Amino acid sequence: MSITAPLMRTWFYACTVADVPANGGVCVKYGDTQIALFHFARRGEWYATQNLCPHRRQMALSRGMIGSQDGEPKVACPFHKKTFSLSDGRCLSDDQECSLQTYPVKVEQDRIYIGVDVEE
């Protein structure tokens, strides 16, 4: 039996609102982790996911196109067009085995913060 350390949410400063194109994304780093940050301006919402495409294993999701599918915010990988929910990371295409890690985002005074869970 292994004991895992409890996780604690920490918020890191990613960038300013002006650094992210409306209805587009950018890649930010937290340590060695690449995170895709999206400003879905048409919905007035912000989302963050892993930048690594789980299908082709390429760091590319921040360059994907965002949109909606049946009201669900989504991103399409720029290489193979598989789509993923920006809300919970599940695959919206035919391959249900792929999913994305998602991160909470908050905006305070035009500064973007992303929440990551780290061991205490």
Tab-separated table of C-alpha atoms in Angstrom:
chain	number	residue	atom	x	y	z
A	1	MET	CA	0.000	0.000	0.000
A	2	SER	CA	1.426	3.355	-0.965
A	3	ILE	CA	0.661	6.567	0.807
A	4	THR	CA	0.209	9.620	-1.367
A	5	ALA	CA	0.894	13.103	-0.135
A	6	PRO	CA	-2.133	15.389	0.080
A	7	LEU	CA	-2.497	17.907	-2.709
A	8	MET	CA	-2.770	21.636	-2.256
A	9	ARG	CA	-4.011	24.054	-4.921
A	10	THR	CA	-1.640	26.861	-5.759
A	11	TRP	CA	-2.357	29.690	-8.202
A	12	PHE	CA	0.445	30.922	-10.431
A	13	TYR	CA	0.526	34.087	-12.473
A	14	ALA	CA	0.436	33.075	-16.157
A	15	CYS	CA	0.159	36.350	-18.119
A	16	THR	CA	-2.025	39.405	-18.663
A	17	VAL	CA	-5.392	39.411	-20.424
A	18	ALA	CA	-3.788	41.342	-23.305
A	19	ASP	CA	-1.271	38.508	-23.863
A	20	VAL	CA	-3.978	36.074	-25.016
A	21	PRO	CA	-5.762	36.610	-28.342
A	22	ALA	CA	-9.551	36.823	-28.176
A	23	ASN	CA	-11.017	33.434	-29.165
A	24	GLY	CA	-7.557	31.887	-29.237
A	25	GLY	CA	-4.874	30.408	-27.051
A	26	VAL	CA	-1.289	30.642	-25.855
A	27	CYS	CA	1.112	28.247	-24.196
A	28	VAL	CA	2.389	29.039	-20.707
A	29	LYS	CA	4.790	27.031	-18.566
A	30	TYR	CA	4.623	26.040	-14.941
A	31	GLY	CA	7.957	24.437	-14.160
A	32	ASP	CA	8.371	21.812	-16.872
A	33	THR	CA	4.620	21.630	-17.577
A	34	GLN	CA	3.190	23.258	-20.698
A	35	ILE	CA	-0.355	24.536	-20.261
A	36	ALA	CA	-2.645	25.754	-23.056
A	37	LEU	CA	-4.562	28.860	-21.953
A	38	PHE	CA	-7.640	29.904	-23.955
A	39	HIS	CA	-9.706	33.095	-23.978
A	40	PHE	CA	-13.130	32.160	-25.305
A	41	ALA	CA	-14.163	35.805	-25.700
A	42	ARG	CA	-17.428	34.979	-27.479
A	43	ARG	CA	-18.534	33.265	-24.249
A	44	GLY	CA	-16.664	35.571	-21.874
A	45	GLU	CA	-14.790	32.552	-20.446
A	46	TRP	CA	-11.237	31.360	-19.808
A	47	TYR	CA	-9.995	27.762	-19.914
A	48	ALA	CA	-6.706	25.936	-19.382
A	49	THR	CA	-5.711	22.407	-20.414
A	50	GLN	CA	-2.540	20.456	-20.909
A	51	ASN	CA	-0.793	21.563	-24.094
A	52	LEU	CA	0.160	17.995	-25.039
A	53	CYS	CA	-2.176	16.337	-27.534
A	54	PRO	CA	-2.830	12.864	-26.071
A	55	HIS	CA	-3.314	11.370	-29.540
A	56	ARG	CA	-0.166	12.432	-31.403
A	57	ARG	CA	1.897	13.387	-28.317
A	58	GLN	CA	2.686	16.860	-29.714
A	59	MET	CA	2.731	20.122	-27.751
A	60	ALA	CA	0.184	21.864	-29.944
A	61	LEU	CA	-3.220	22.332	-28.342
A	62	SER	CA	-2.644	26.024	-27.567
A	63	ARG	CA	-2.658	26.543	-31.361
A	64	GLY	CA	-5.958	24.712	-31.806
A	65	MET	CA	-9.244	26.268	-32.864
A	66	ILE	CA	-11.871	26.800	-30.187
A	67	GLY	CA	-15.624	26.672	-30.643
A	68	SER	CA	-18.761	25.001	-29.303
A	69	GLN	CA	-20.354	21.615	-29.868
A	70	ASP	CA	-23.922	21.306	-28.583
A	71	GLY	CA	-23.192	24.164	-26.176
A	72	GLU	CA	-19.966	22.559	-24.914
A	73	PRO	CA	-16.799	24.708	-25.266
A	74	LYS	CA	-14.169	22.736	-27.177
A	75	VAL	CA	-10.720	22.864	-28.727
A	76	ALA	CA	-9.678	21.034	-31.899
A	77	CYS	CA	-6.102	19.834	-32.196
A	78	PRO	CA	-4.458	21.673	-35.117
A	79	PHE	CA	-2.896	18.456	-36.442
A	80	HIS	CA	-5.609	15.792	-36.430
A	81	LYS	CA	-8.768	17.780	-35.547
A	82	LYS	CA	-9.778	15.610	-32.582
A	83	THR	CA	-11.912	17.757	-30.311
A	84	PHE	CA	-11.817	17.985	-26.536
A	85	SER	CA	-14.071	19.644	-23.976
A	86	LEU	CA	-12.492	22.738	-22.482
A	87	SER	CA	-14.648	22.253	-19.384
A	88	ASP	CA	-13.567	18.772	-18.333
A	89	GLY	CA	-11.064	17.542	-20.948
A	90	ARG	CA	-13.077	14.605	-22.293
A	91	CYS	CA	-12.702	13.677	-25.945
A	92	LEU	CA	-15.688	14.802	-28.023
A	93	SER	CA	-14.530	12.905	-31.127
A	94	ASP	CA	-14.816	9.187	-31.770
A	95	ASP	CA	-11.866	8.134	-29.574
A	96	GLN	CA	-13.147	8.145	-26.011
A	97	GLU	CA	-9.846	6.879	-24.556
A	98	CYS	CA	-8.077	10.222	-24.928
A	99	SER	CA	-8.713	13.045	-22.502
A	100	LEU	CA	-7.011	16.224	-21.347
A	101	GLN	CA	-6.048	17.471	-17.936
A	102	THR	CA	-7.825	20.749	-17.236
A	103	TYR	CA	-6.920	23.530	-14.829
A	104	PRO	CA	-9.020	26.233	-13.154
A	105	VAL	CA	-8.454	29.811	-14.334
A	106	LYS	CA	-9.179	33.098	-12.613
A	107	VAL	CA	-8.816	36.699	-13.756
A	108	GLU	CA	-7.929	39.409	-11.249
A	109	GLN	CA	-7.254	42.980	-12.389
A	110	ASP	CA	-6.336	41.916	-15.955
A	111	ARG	CA	-3.940	39.251	-14.676
A	112	ILE	CA	-4.529	35.568	-15.451
A	113	TYR	CA	-3.887	32.914	-12.816
A	114	ILE	CA	-3.981	29.154	-13.320
A	115	GLY	CA	-4.568	26.730	-10.456
A	116	VAL	CA	-2.368	23.668	-10.167
A	117	ASP	CA	-2.449	20.963	-7.525
A	118	VAL	CA	0.911	20.248	-5.913
A	119	GLU	CA	1.967	17.931	-3.092
A	120	GLU	CA	2.060	19.588	0.303
